[in-house]
CSV table of C-alpha atoms and ligand atoms in Angstrom, one decimal:
chain,number,residue,atom,x,y,z
A,671,MET,CA,0.0,0.0,0.0
A,672,HIS,CA,2.8,2.3,1.0
A,673,GLN,CA,4.5,1.6,-2.3
A,674,LEU,CA,1.4,2.4,-4.4
A,675,HIS,CA,0.8,5.6,-2.5
A,676,GLY,CA,4.5,6.5,-2.9
A,677,ALA,CA,4.3,5.7,-6.7
A,678,LEU,CA,1.2,7.9,-7.1
A,679,GLN,CA,2.8,10.7,-5.1
A,680,LEU,CA,5.8,10.4,-7.3
A,681,VAL,CA,3.9,10.7,-10.5
A,682,GLU,CA,2.0,13.8,-9.2
A,683,ASN,CA,5.2,15.6,-8.1
A,684,ALA,CA,7.4,14.7,-11.1
A,685,ASP,CA,8.0,17.1,-14.0
A,686,ARG,CA,7.7,15.8,-17.6
A,687,GLU,CA,11.4,15.0,-17.9
A,688,GLN,CA,11.4,13.1,-14.6
A,689,LEU,CA,8.2,11.3,-15.5
A,690,LEU,CA,9.7,10.0,-18.7
A,691,ARG,CA,12.8,8.9,-17.0
A,692,LEU,CA,10.8,7.0,-14.3
A,693,SER,CA,8.5,5.3,-16.7
A,694,ARG,CA,11.5,4.2,-18.8
A,695,THR,CA,13.1,2.7,-15.8
A,696,PHE,CA,10.0,0.9,-14.7
A,697,LEU,CA,9.4,-0.4,-18.2
A,698,ARG,CA,13.0,-1.6,-18.4
A,699,VAL,CA,12.8,-3.3,-15.0
A,700,GLU,CA,9.6,-5.1,-16.1
A,701,GLU,CA,11.3,-6.2,-19.3
A,702,ILE,CA,14.2,-7.5,-17.2
A,703,ILE,CA,11.9,-9.4,-14.9
A,704,ASP,CA,10.1,-11.0,-18.0
A,705,SER,CA,13.2,-11.9,-19.9
A,706,VAL,CA,16.0,-12.8,-17.4
A,707,THR,CA,15.5,-16.2,-15.7
A,708,ASP,CA,18.7,-16.2,-13.6
A,709,LEU,CA,17.6,-14.6,-10.3
A,710,ARG,CA,21.0,-13.3,-9.4
A,711,ARG,CA,21.5,-11.6,-12.7
A,712,LEU,CA,18.0,-10.2,-12.6
A,713,LEU,CA,18.6,-8.6,-9.2
A,714,ASP,CA,21.9,-7.4,-10.4
A,715,LEU,CA,20.3,-5.6,-13.3
A,716,ILE,CA,17.5,-4.2,-11.1
A,717,MET,CA,20.1,-2.8,-8.8
A,718,ARG,CA,22.0,-1.1,-11.7
A,719,GLU,CA,18.7,0.5,-12.8
A,720,SER,CA,18.1,1.6,-9.2
A,721,GLU,CA,21.5,3.2,-9.0
A,722,GLN,CA,20.9,5.1,-12.2
A,723,VAL,CA,17.4,6.4,-11.5
A,724,VAL,CA,18.3,7.8,-8.0
A,725,ASP,CA,21.9,8.8,-9.1
A,726,ALA,CA,23.6,6.6,-6.6
A,727,GLU,CA,27.3,5.7,-6.7
A,728,THR,CA,26.7,2.2,-5.7
A,729,SER,CA,24.1,-0.2,-4.2
A,730,SER,CA,23.5,-3.4,-2.4
A,731,LEU,CA,20.7,-5.9,-1.9
A,732,LEU,CA,20.4,-7.9,1.3
A,733,LEU,CA,18.2,-11.0,1.6
A,734,PHE,CA,16.5,-12.0,4.8
A,735,ASP,CA,17.4,-15.5,6.1
A,736,PRO,CA,14.5,-16.6,8.3
A,737,LEU,CA,16.4,-19.5,9.6
A,738,HIS,CA,19.1,-17.3,11.3
A,739,ASP,CA,16.9,-14.2,11.5
A,740,ASP,CA,19.6,-12.1,9.8
A,741,LEU,CA,20.4,-10.4,6.5
A,742,TYR,CA,23.1,-11.3,4.1
A,743,PHE,CA,24.5,-9.5,1.0
A,744,GLU,CA,23.1,-11.1,-2.2
A,745,ILE,CA,24.2,-8.3,-4.5
A,746,ALA,CA,26.9,-5.8,-3.5
A,747,HIS,CA,28.2,-3.4,-6.1
A,748,GLY,CA,31.2,-1.2,-5.7
A,749,PRO,CA,35.0,-1.8,-5.9
A,750,LYS,CA,35.2,-4.6,-3.3
A,751,GLY,CA,31.6,-5.7,-3.2
A,752,GLU,CA,32.6,-9.4,-3.1
A,753,SER,CA,34.4,-9.1,0.2
A,754,VAL,CA,31.2,-7.9,2.0
A,755,LYS,CA,29.3,-11.1,1.0
A,756,THR,CA,30.5,-12.9,4.2
A,757,VAL,CA,29.1,-10.2,6.4
A,758,ARG,CA,25.8,-11.0,8.1
A,759,LEU,CA,23.6,-8.4,9.8
A,760,PRO,CA,21.2,-9.3,12.5
A,761,VAL,CA,17.6,-8.0,12.2
A,762,ASP,CA,17.9,-5.4,15.0
A,763,GLU,CA,18.6,-1.7,15.5
A,764,ALA,CA,22.3,-2.1,15.4
A,765,SER,CA,22.7,-1.5,11.7
A,766,ILE,CA,20.8,0.6,9.1
A,767,ALA,CA,19.8,-2.5,7.1
A,768,GLY,CA,18.8,-4.3,10.3
A,769,ALA,CA,16.7,-1.4,11.5
A,770,THR,CA,15.0,-1.0,8.1
A,771,ALA,CA,14.1,-4.7,8.3
A,772,VAL,CA,12.8,-4.3,11.9
A,773,ARG,CA,10.8,-1.1,11.2
A,774,ARG,CA,9.7,-2.1,7.7
A,775,THR,CA,10.0,1.5,6.6
A,776,PRO,CA,12.6,3.4,4.6
A,777,ILE,CA,15.6,4.9,6.4
A,778,ASN,CA,17.3,7.9,4.8
A,779,ILE,CA,20.6,9.0,6.3
A,780,PRO,CA,21.7,12.3,4.8
A,781,ASP,CA,25.1,12.1,6.6
A,782,VAL,CA,26.4,8.9,8.0
A,783,ARG,CA,28.8,10.7,10.4
A,784,ASP,CA,25.8,12.1,12.3
A,785,SER,CA,24.0,8.8,12.5
A,786,HIS,CA,24.0,6.6,15.6
A,787,PHE,CA,23.3,3.7,13.4
A,788,TRP,CA,26.5,4.0,11.4
A,789,ASN,CA,28.6,0.9,11.5
A,790,PRO,CA,31.9,1.6,9.7
A,791,ASP,CA,32.9,-2.1,9.6
A,792,VAL,CA,31.4,-2.7,6.2
A,793,ASP,CA,33.2,0.4,4.8
A,794,GLN,CA,36.4,-0.9,6.1
A,795,GLU,CA,35.8,-4.3,4.5
A,796,THR,CA,34.9,-2.8,1.1
A,797,GLN,CA,37.3,0.2,1.2
A,798,PHE,CA,34.4,2.4,0.2
A,799,GLU,CA,33.6,5.6,1.9
A,800,THR,CA,29.9,6.0,2.5
A,801,ARG,CA,28.7,9.6,2.8
A,802,ASN,CA,24.9,9.2,2.7
A,803,LEU,CA,22.6,6.3,2.3
A,804,LEU,CA,19.0,5.3,1.7
A,805,ALA,CA,17.6,1.9,2.7
A,806,VAL,CA,14.2,0.5,1.9
A,807,PRO,CA,12.6,-2.8,2.9
A,808,MET,CA,11.5,-5.4,0.4
A,809,GLN,CA,8.4,-7.3,1.4
A,810,ARG,CA,5.6,-9.3,0.0
A,811,LYS,CA,2.4,-8.8,2.0
A,812,ASP,CA,3.8,-9.1,5.6
A,813,ARG,CA,6.7,-11.3,4.7
A,814,LEU,CA,10.1,-9.7,4.9
A,815,ILE,CA,12.2,-10.5,1.8
A,816,GLY,CA,15.2,-8.2,2.3
A,817,VAL,CA,16.5,-4.7,2.2
A,818,ILE,CA,17.8,-2.6,-0.7
A,819,GLU,CA,20.4,0.1,-0.1
A,820,VAL,CA,21.7,2.8,-2.4
A,821,LEU,CA,24.8,4.7,-1.3
A,822,ASN,CA,26.2,8.2,-2.0
A,823,LYS,CA,24.0,10.5,-4.0
A,824,SER,CA,26.1,11.6,-7.0
A,825,ASN,CA,24.6,15.0,-7.8
A,826,GLY,CA,23.4,16.3,-4.5
A,827,ASP,CA,24.0,16.1,-0.8
A,828,HIS,CA,21.6,13.3,0.0
A,829,PHE,CA,18.8,11.2,-1.3
A,830,THR,CA,15.4,12.9,-1.5
A,831,ASP,CA,11.8,11.8,-0.7
A,832,ASP,CA,11.3,11.2,-4.4
A,833,ASP,CA,14.3,8.8,-4.4
A,834,THR,CA,12.7,7.0,-1.5
A,835,ASP,CA,9.4,6.5,-3.4
A,836,VAL,CA,11.2,5.3,-6.6
A,837,LEU,CA,13.3,2.9,-4.7
A,838,LEU,CA,10.2,1.5,-2.9
A,839,VAL,CA,8.6,0.7,-6.2
A,840,LEU,CA,11.7,-1.0,-7.5
A,841,ALA,CA,12.1,-2.8,-4.2
A,842,ASN,CA,8.5,-4.1,-4.6
A,843,LEU,CA,9.3,-5.3,-8.1
A,844,ALA,CA,12.5,-7.0,-6.9
A,845,ALA,CA,10.5,-8.6,-4.0
A,846,ILE,CA,8.0,-10.1,-6.5
A,847,ALA,CA,10.8,-11.5,-8.6
A,848,ILE,CA,12.5,-13.0,-5.6
A,849,GLU,CA,9.3,-14.5,-4.2
A,850,ASN,CA,8.5,-16.1,-7.6
A,851,ALA,CA,12.0,-17.6,-7.8
A,852,GLN,CA,11.7,-18.9,-4.3
A,853,LEU,CA,8.3,-20.5,-4.9
A,854,TYR,CA,9.6,-22.0,-8.1
A,855,GLU,CA,12.7,-23.4,-6.3
A,856,GLU,CA,10.4,-24.9,-3.6
A,857,LYS,CA,8.2,-26.5,-6.2
A,858,ILE,CA,11.2,-28.0,-8.1
A,859,GLN,CA,12.6,-29.2,-4.8
A,860,ALA,CA,9.3,-30.9,-3.9
A,861,GLU,CA,9.1,-32.5,-7.3
A,862,ARG,CA,12.7,-33.8,-6.9
A,863,LEU,CA,12.0,-35.2,-3.5
A,864,ALA,CA,8.8,-36.9,-4.8
A,865,ALA,CA,10.8,-38.4,-7.7
A,866,LEU,CA,13.5,-39.5,-5.4
A,867,GLY,CA,11.0,-41.0,-3.0
A,868,GLN,CA,9.4,-43.0,-5.9
A,869,ALA,CA,12.8,-44.1,-7.1
A,870,VAL,CA,13.9,-45.3,-3.6
A,871,ALA,CA,10.6,-47.1,-3.1
A,872,GLY,CA,11.0,-48.8,-6.5
A,873,ILE,CA,14.5,-49.9,-5.8
A,874,SER,CA,13.7,-51.1,-2.3
A,875,HIS,CA,10.9,-53.2,-3.7
A,876,TYR,CA,13.2,-54.7,-6.3
A,877,ILE,CA,15.9,-55.4,-3.7
A,878,LYS,CA,13.4,-57.0,-1.3
A,879,ASN,CA,12.4,-59.3,-4.1
A,880,VAL,CA,16.0,-60.3,-4.7
A,881,LEU,CA,16.5,-60.8,-1.0
A,882,THR,CA,13.6,-63.2,-0.9
A,883,GLY,CA,15.3,-65.2,-3.6
A,884,LEU,CA,18.6,-65.1,-1.6
A,885,ARG,CA,16.9,-66.2,1.7
A,886,GLY,CA,15.2,-69.0,-0.1
A,887,SER,CA,18.4,-70.3,-1.6
A,888,MET,CA,20.2,-70.0,1.8
A,889,SER,CA,17.6,-72.2,3.5
A,890,LEU,CA,17.8,-74.6,0.5
A,891,ILE,CA,21.6,-74.8,0.9
A,892,ASP,CA,21.2,-75.5,4.6
A,893,THR,CA,18.8,-78.3,3.9
A,894,ALA,CA,21.0,-79.7,1.1
A,895,ILE,CA,24.1,-79.8,3.4
A,896,LYS,CA,22.2,-81.3,6.3
A,897,ASP,CA,20.6,-84.0,4.1
A,898,GLN,CA,23.7,-84.3,1.9
A,899,GLU,CA,21.5,-83.7,-1.2
A,900,TYR,CA,23.9,-82.5,-3.9
A,901,GLU,CA,21.2,-82.1,-6.5
A,902,LEU,CA,19.4,-79.7,-4.3
A,903,LEU,CA,22.7,-77.8,-3.7
A,904,ASP,CA,22.9,-77.4,-7.5
A,905,ARG,CA,19.5,-75.9,-7.7
A,906,SER,CA,20.0,-73.5,-4.8
A,907,MET,CA,23.2,-72.3,-6.3
A,908,LEU,CA,21.3,-71.4,-9.4
A,909,VAL,CA,18.9,-69.2,-7.5
A,910,LEU,CA,21.9,-67.7,-5.6
A,911,ARG,CA,23.7,-66.9,-8.8
A,912,ARG,CA,20.6,-65.3,-10.4
A,913,SER,CA,20.0,-63.1,-7.3
A,914,TYR,CA,23.7,-62.1,-7.4
A,915,GLY,CA,23.3,-61.3,-11.1
A,916,ARG,CA,20.3,-59.1,-10.5
A,917,ILE,CA,22.0,-57.1,-7.7
A,918,HIS,CA,25.1,-56.8,-9.8
A,919,HIS,CA,23.1,-55.4,-12.8
A,920,LEU,CA,21.2,-53.0,-10.6
A,921,VAL,CA,24.4,-51.6,-9.2
A,922,ARG,CA,26.0,-51.4,-12.6
A,923,ASP,CA,23.0,-49.6,-14.1
A,924,MET,CA,22.7,-47.2,-11.2
A,925,LEU,CA,26.4,-46.3,-11.5
A,926,SER,CA,26.3,-45.8,-15.2
A,927,TYR,CA,23.2,-43.8,-14.9
A,928,SER,CA,24.5,-41.5,-12.2
A,929,LYS,CA,28.1,-41.2,-13.1
A,930,GLY,CA,28.2,-42.1,-16.8
A,931,ARG,CA,31.3,-43.8,-18.2
A,932,GLU,CA,33.9,-43.0,-20.7
A,933,PRO,CA,33.5,-45.1,-23.9
A,934,ASN,CA,36.4,-47.6,-24.2
A,935,PRO,CA,36.5,-48.6,-27.9
A,936,ARG,CA,38.5,-51.6,-29.0
A,937,ALA,CA,38.9,-53.6,-32.2
A,938,VAL,CA,35.9,-56.0,-32.1
A,939,SER,CA,33.6,-57.9,-34.4
A,940,PRO,CA,30.1,-56.7,-33.6
A,941,ASN,CA,28.5,-59.8,-35.2
A,942,LYS,CA,30.5,-62.0,-32.8
A,943,ILE,CA,29.2,-60.1,-29.8
A,944,ILE,CA,25.6,-60.5,-31.2
A,945,GLU,CA,26.1,-64.2,-31.8
A,946,GLU,CA,27.5,-64.7,-28.3
A,947,LEU,CA,24.5,-63.0,-26.7
A,948,TYR,CA,22.2,-65.0,-29.0
A,949,ASP,CA,23.7,-68.2,-27.7
A,950,LEU,CA,23.4,-67.0,-24.2
A,951,MET,CA,19.7,-66.0,-24.4
A,952,LYS,CA,18.1,-68.3,-27.0
A,953,GLU,CA,17.5,-71.1,-24.5
A,954,SER,CA,15.8,-69.0,-21.9
A,955,ALA,CA,13.7,-67.4,-24.6
A,956,LEU,CA,12.7,-70.8,-26.0
A,957,SER,CA,11.7,-71.9,-22.5
A,958,LYS,CA,9.1,-69.1,-22.8
A,959,ASP,CA,8.1,-70.2,-26.4
A,960,ILE,CA,9.9,-67.3,-27.9
A,961,GLU,CA,12.2,-67.7,-30.9
A,962,ILE,CA,15.2,-65.4,-31.4
A,963,LYS,CA,16.5,-65.0,-34.9
A,964,ILE,CA,19.6,-63.2,-36.1
A,965,ASP,CA,20.1,-61.5,-39.5
A,966,LEU,CA,23.6,-60.2,-39.6
A,967,GLU,CA,25.5,-58.0,-42.1
A,968,GLU,CA,27.6,-60.4,-44.2
A,969,ASP,CA,30.5,-57.9,-44.9
A,970,MET,CA,30.8,-56.6,-41.4
A,971,PRO,CA,34.4,-55.4,-40.9
A,972,VAL,CA,36.2,-55.5,-37.6
A,973,LEU,CA,35.2,-52.2,-36.0
A,974,TRP,CA,36.4,-49.8,-33.4
A,975,VAL,CA,33.6,-50.0,-30.8
A,976,ASP,CA,33.2,-50.3,-27.0
A,977,PRO,CA,32.4,-54.0,-26.6
A,978,GLU,CA,31.0,-53.6,-23.0
A,979,ALA,CA,28.7,-50.8,-24.1
A,980,LEU,CA,27.5,-52.8,-27.1
A,981,GLU,CA,26.8,-55.8,-24.9
A,982,GLY,CA,25.0,-53.8,-22.2
A,983,ILE,CA,22.8,-52.1,-24.8
A,984,LEU,CA,21.9,-55.4,-26.5
A,985,LEU,CA,21.3,-57.2,-23.2
A,986,ASN,CA,18.8,-54.5,-22.1
A,987,LEU,CA,17.0,-54.4,-25.4
A,988,ILE,CA,16.7,-58.2,-25.8
A,989,THR,CA,15.6,-58.7,-22.2
A,990,ASN,CA,12.9,-56.0,-22.7
A,991,ALA,CA,11.8,-57.7,-25.9
A,992,ILE,CA,11.5,-61.1,-24.2
A,993,ASP,CA,9.4,-59.6,-21.5
A,994,ALA,CA,7.1,-57.8,-23.9
A,995,VAL,CA,6.6,-60.8,-26.2
A,996,TYR,CA,6.0,-63.1,-23.2
A,997,GLU,CA,3.4,-60.7,-21.8
A,998,ARG,CA,1.6,-60.5,-25.1
A,999,CYS,CA,1.7,-64.3,-25.6
A,1000,LEU,CA,0.1,-64.8,-22.2
A,1001,ILE,CA,-3.0,-62.9,-23.4
A,1002,LYS,CA,-2.9,-63.7,-27.1
A,1003,PRO,CA,-0.7,-66.7,-28.1
A,1004,ASP,CA,-1.0,-66.1,-31.8
A,1005,PRO,CA,1.3,-65.3,-33.7
A,1006,PRO,CA,4.1,-67.2,-32.1
A,1007,GLY,CA,6.6,-65.0,-30.1
A,1008,MET,CA,9.5,-63.8,-32.2
A,1009,ILE,CA,12.5,-61.5,-31.8
A,1010,VAL,CA,14.8,-60.6,-34.7
A,1011,ILE,CA,18.2,-59.0,-34.1
A,1012,SER,CA,19.8,-57.6,-37.3
A,1013,SER,CA,23.0,-55.7,-37.9
A,1014,SER,CA,24.2,-53.5,-40.8
A,1015,TYR,CA,27.2,-51.3,-41.5
A,1016,GLY,CA,27.6,-48.2,-43.6
A,1017,HIS,CA,29.1,-44.6,-43.5
A,1018,GLU,CA,31.3,-45.7,-40.6
A,1019,THR,CA,28.2,-46.4,-38.6
A,1020,LEU,CA,27.1,-49.7,-37.0
A,1021,ARG,CA,23.3,-50.1,-37.0
A,1022,VAL,CA,21.6,-52.7,-34.9
A,1023,SER,CA,17.8,-53.4,-34.6
A,1024,VAL,CA,16.1,-55.4,-32.0
A,1025,ARG,CA,12.5,-56.1,-33.3
A,1026,ASP,CA,9.8,-58.0,-31.4
A,1027,ASN,CA,6.2,-58.9,-31.8
A,1028,GLY,CA,5.3,-58.2,-28.2
A,1029,THR,CA,2.8,-55.9,-26.6
A,1030,GLY,CA,4.0,-52.7,-28.3
A,1031,MET,CA,3.4,-49.3,-26.8
A,1032,THR,CA,1.1,-46.4,-27.0
A,1033,GLU,CA,2.6,-43.0,-28.0
A,1034,GLU,CA,2.2,-41.8,-24.5
A,1035,GLN,CA,4.2,-44.8,-23.1
A,1036,GLN,CA,6.9,-44.3,-25.8
A,1037,LEU,CA,7.5,-40.8,-24.3
A,1038,ARG,CA,7.8,-42.1,-20.7
A,1039,ILE,CA,9.9,-45.2,-21.1
A,1040,TRP,CA,13.2,-43.2,-21.2
A,1041,THR,CA,12.7,-41.8,-17.8
A,1042,ALA,CA,14.8,-43.5,-15.1
A,1043,PHE,CA,12.7,-45.7,-12.8
A,1044,TYR,CA,9.7,-45.8,-15.1
A,1045,SER,CA,8.7,-49.5,-15.3
A,1046,THR,CA,5.5,-51.4,-15.9
A,1047,LYS,CA,7.0,-54.6,-14.4
A,1048,GLY,CA,6.4,-53.9,-10.8
A,1049,SER,CA,9.1,-55.4,-8.5
A,1050,SER,CA,10.7,-57.4,-11.3
A,1051,GLY,CA,11.9,-54.2,-13.2
A,1052,THR,CA,13.9,-51.2,-12.0
A,1053,GLY,CA,13.1,-49.0,-14.9
A,1054,LEU,CA,16.7,-48.2,-15.4
A,1055,GLY,CA,17.4,-50.3,-18.4
A,1056,LEU,CA,16.3,-47.9,-21.2
A,1057,ALA,CA,17.5,-44.8,-19.4
A,1058,VAL,CA,21.0,-46.3,-19.1
A,1059,THR,CA,20.9,-47.7,-22.6
A,1060,ARG,CA,20.1,-44.3,-24.1
A,1061,LYS,CA,22.7,-42.6,-22.0
A,1062,VAL,CA,25.4,-45.1,-23.0
A,1063,ILE,CA,24.5,-44.7,-26.7
A,1064,GLU,CA,24.6,-40.9,-26.5
A,1065,GLU,CA,27.9,-41.0,-24.6
A,1066,SER,CA,29.3,-42.9,-27.6
A,1067,GLY,CA,27.9,-40.3,-30.0
A,1068,GLY,CA,25.2,-42.6,-31.3
A,1069,THR,CA,21.4,-42.5,-31.6
A,1070,LEU,CA,18.5,-44.7,-30.5
A,1071,GLU,CA,15.2,-44.8,-32.2
A,1072,LEU,CA,12.0,-46.6,-31.6
A,1073,GLU,CA,9.1,-47.6,-33.8
A,1074,SER,CA,6.2,-49.1,-32.1
A,1075,SER,CA,2.4,-49.1,-31.7
A,1076,LEU,CA,0.2,-50.8,-29.2
A,1077,GLY,CA,-0.4,-54.4,-30.1
A,1078,HIS,CA,2.1,-54.4,-33.0
A,1079,GLY,CA,5.4,-55.0,-31.3
A,1080,ALA,CA,8.4,-52.7,-31.1
A,1081,ASP,CA,11.6,-52.1,-33.0
A,1082,PHE,CA,14.5,-50.4,-31.2
A,1083,ILE,CA,17.2,-49.3,-33.6
A,1084,PHE,CA,20.5,-47.9,-32.5
A,1085,SER,CA,23.5,-46.5,-34.4
A,1086,LEU,CA,27.0,-46.2,-33.1
A,1087,PRO,CA,29.7,-44.3,-35.0
A,1088,SER,CA,32.4,-47.0,-35.4
A,1089,PRO,CA,35.3,-46.6,-37.8
A,1090,PRO,CA,36.8,-49.8,-39.3
A,1091,VAL,CA,40.1,-50.9,-37.9
B,1067,LIG,N1,10.3,-54.0,-26.4
B,1067,LIG,C1,9.4,-53.4,-25.6
B,1067,LIG,N2,8.0,-53.6,-25.8
B,1067,LIG,C2,7.1,-53.0,-25.0
B,1067,LIG,N3,7.4,-52.3,-24.0
B,1067,LIG,C3,8.7,-52.1,-23.7
B,1067,LIG,C4,9.7,-52.6,-24.5
B,1067,LIG,N4,10.9,-52.2,-23.9
B,1067,LIG,C5,10.6,-51.5,-22.9
B,1067,LIG,N5,9.3,-51.4,-22.7
B,1067,LIG,C6,8.6,-50.6,-21.6
B,1067,LIG,O1,9.4,-49.6,-21.1
B,1067,LIG,C7,9.6,-49.8,-19.7
B,1067,LIG,C8,10.9,-49.3,-19.3
B,1067,LIG,O2,11.9,-50.2,-19.7
B,1067,LIG,P1,13.3,-50.3,-19.0
B,1067,LIG,O3,14.1,-51.3,-19.6
B,1067,LIG,O4,13.8,-49.0,-18.8
B,1067,LIG,O5,12.9,-50.8,-17.5
B,1067,LIG,P2,12.3,-52.3,-17.1
B,1067,LIG,O6,12.6,-53.3,-18.2
B,1067,LIG,O7,10.9,-52.1,-16.6
B,1067,LIG,O8,13.2,-52.6,-15.8
B,1067,LIG,P3,14.8,-53.0,-15.9
B,1067,LIG,O9,15.5,-51.8,-15.2
B,1067,LIG,O10,14.9,-54.2,-15.1
B,1067,LIG,O11,15.2,-53.1,-17.3
B,1067,LIG,C9,9.2,-51.2,-19.4
B,1067,LIG,O12,8.8,-51.4,-18.1
B,1067,LIG,C10,8.1,-51.5,-20.5
B,1067,LIG,O13,6.9,-51.0,-20.0
B,1068,LIG,MG1,14.5,-53.4,-19.1
């Protein structure tokens, strides 16, 4: 209210020249608020405008820290502004900024030497000689946001009442910008926490599942030893190994997702890697009535690729394909489950496609599957597979594309730049 009254007063009192200058400043500040997204830079620009419009040599902006009930310098112009950033001023009558915050009204000091408030420590720190000073509070409704100070009137002995009114309007604009940024930050933080909570819940569920397998195999091993049943020992070791493998992959995926890894290209034959994986997975696919076929480039040269990356990508894509085909066949057994892995080479780029006739995905699903921890598999999936796969491909300078529609399977196609050896 005070600000609005001040602004109106200002407009009534101002001559034409002044009015033009003021409206230009307000327009520029509004433009700054609309176009600058980085809060610190935005405040920096508002303070420069403030200095100009009230003819101040320098200025500073202090923000209120409700946790410590004090003020700290967010922006401090002037020759040694940076050194003042460690100074904190309590919200009390001991300093001008503190008193402005307590009283929530402007304080205009025409000559600092006559002021009982004057605390020369800050001047000593900044090696700046303050002659006169004007401080105004920044607030939103009743909430204190901070204090703006302008120092040393350039063409005059001290700051005027008009200067106070202009600065109050600018302080109000700055307060709105700060509050918006703080609210935005709080919202982002809340979203991050929610996402983190979901991720932790998902991983805990997954790990709990693996632990159940581990506990089962431990009691099986106990029984096997007690009864000297070696066949049972074999079976329990199988469960133990599978559980170990699941935790191992989880940790590997989490590490590559959070840290990333440097590609480590070596001379390899990509077709050989595909064939090895085919051998590894064809039996378990067949046990689910799914046939895997390979269709490899005949003239594939030995290439310069990262074999671990290639293996990891293929493993994730083939596992997903098996899951999707299996899920579809449970509901609709015809046509028989089929996965085709094909490779080709051209323009120094290796292209591999993993195509399946599984469930397929809606367009909306296709947008979401790349997000870490998005999974439709409950506790049997972590939702990290595709996020990691895409990251590894992009780290190698490649691309990953998807063609799919609901009920018509999916085709994941990736390209890796790989010069011949
Ligand atoms: N070939 C596919 N066909 C249909 N849906 C798929 C296919 N591949 C992935 N999806 C969908 O994308 C989701 C995310 O896949 P992603 O590999 O990231 O995680 P996940 O397989 O659920 O778990 P994991 O981390 O164990 O791999 C899957 O849960 C599934 O819904
Ligand atoms: Mg997966």
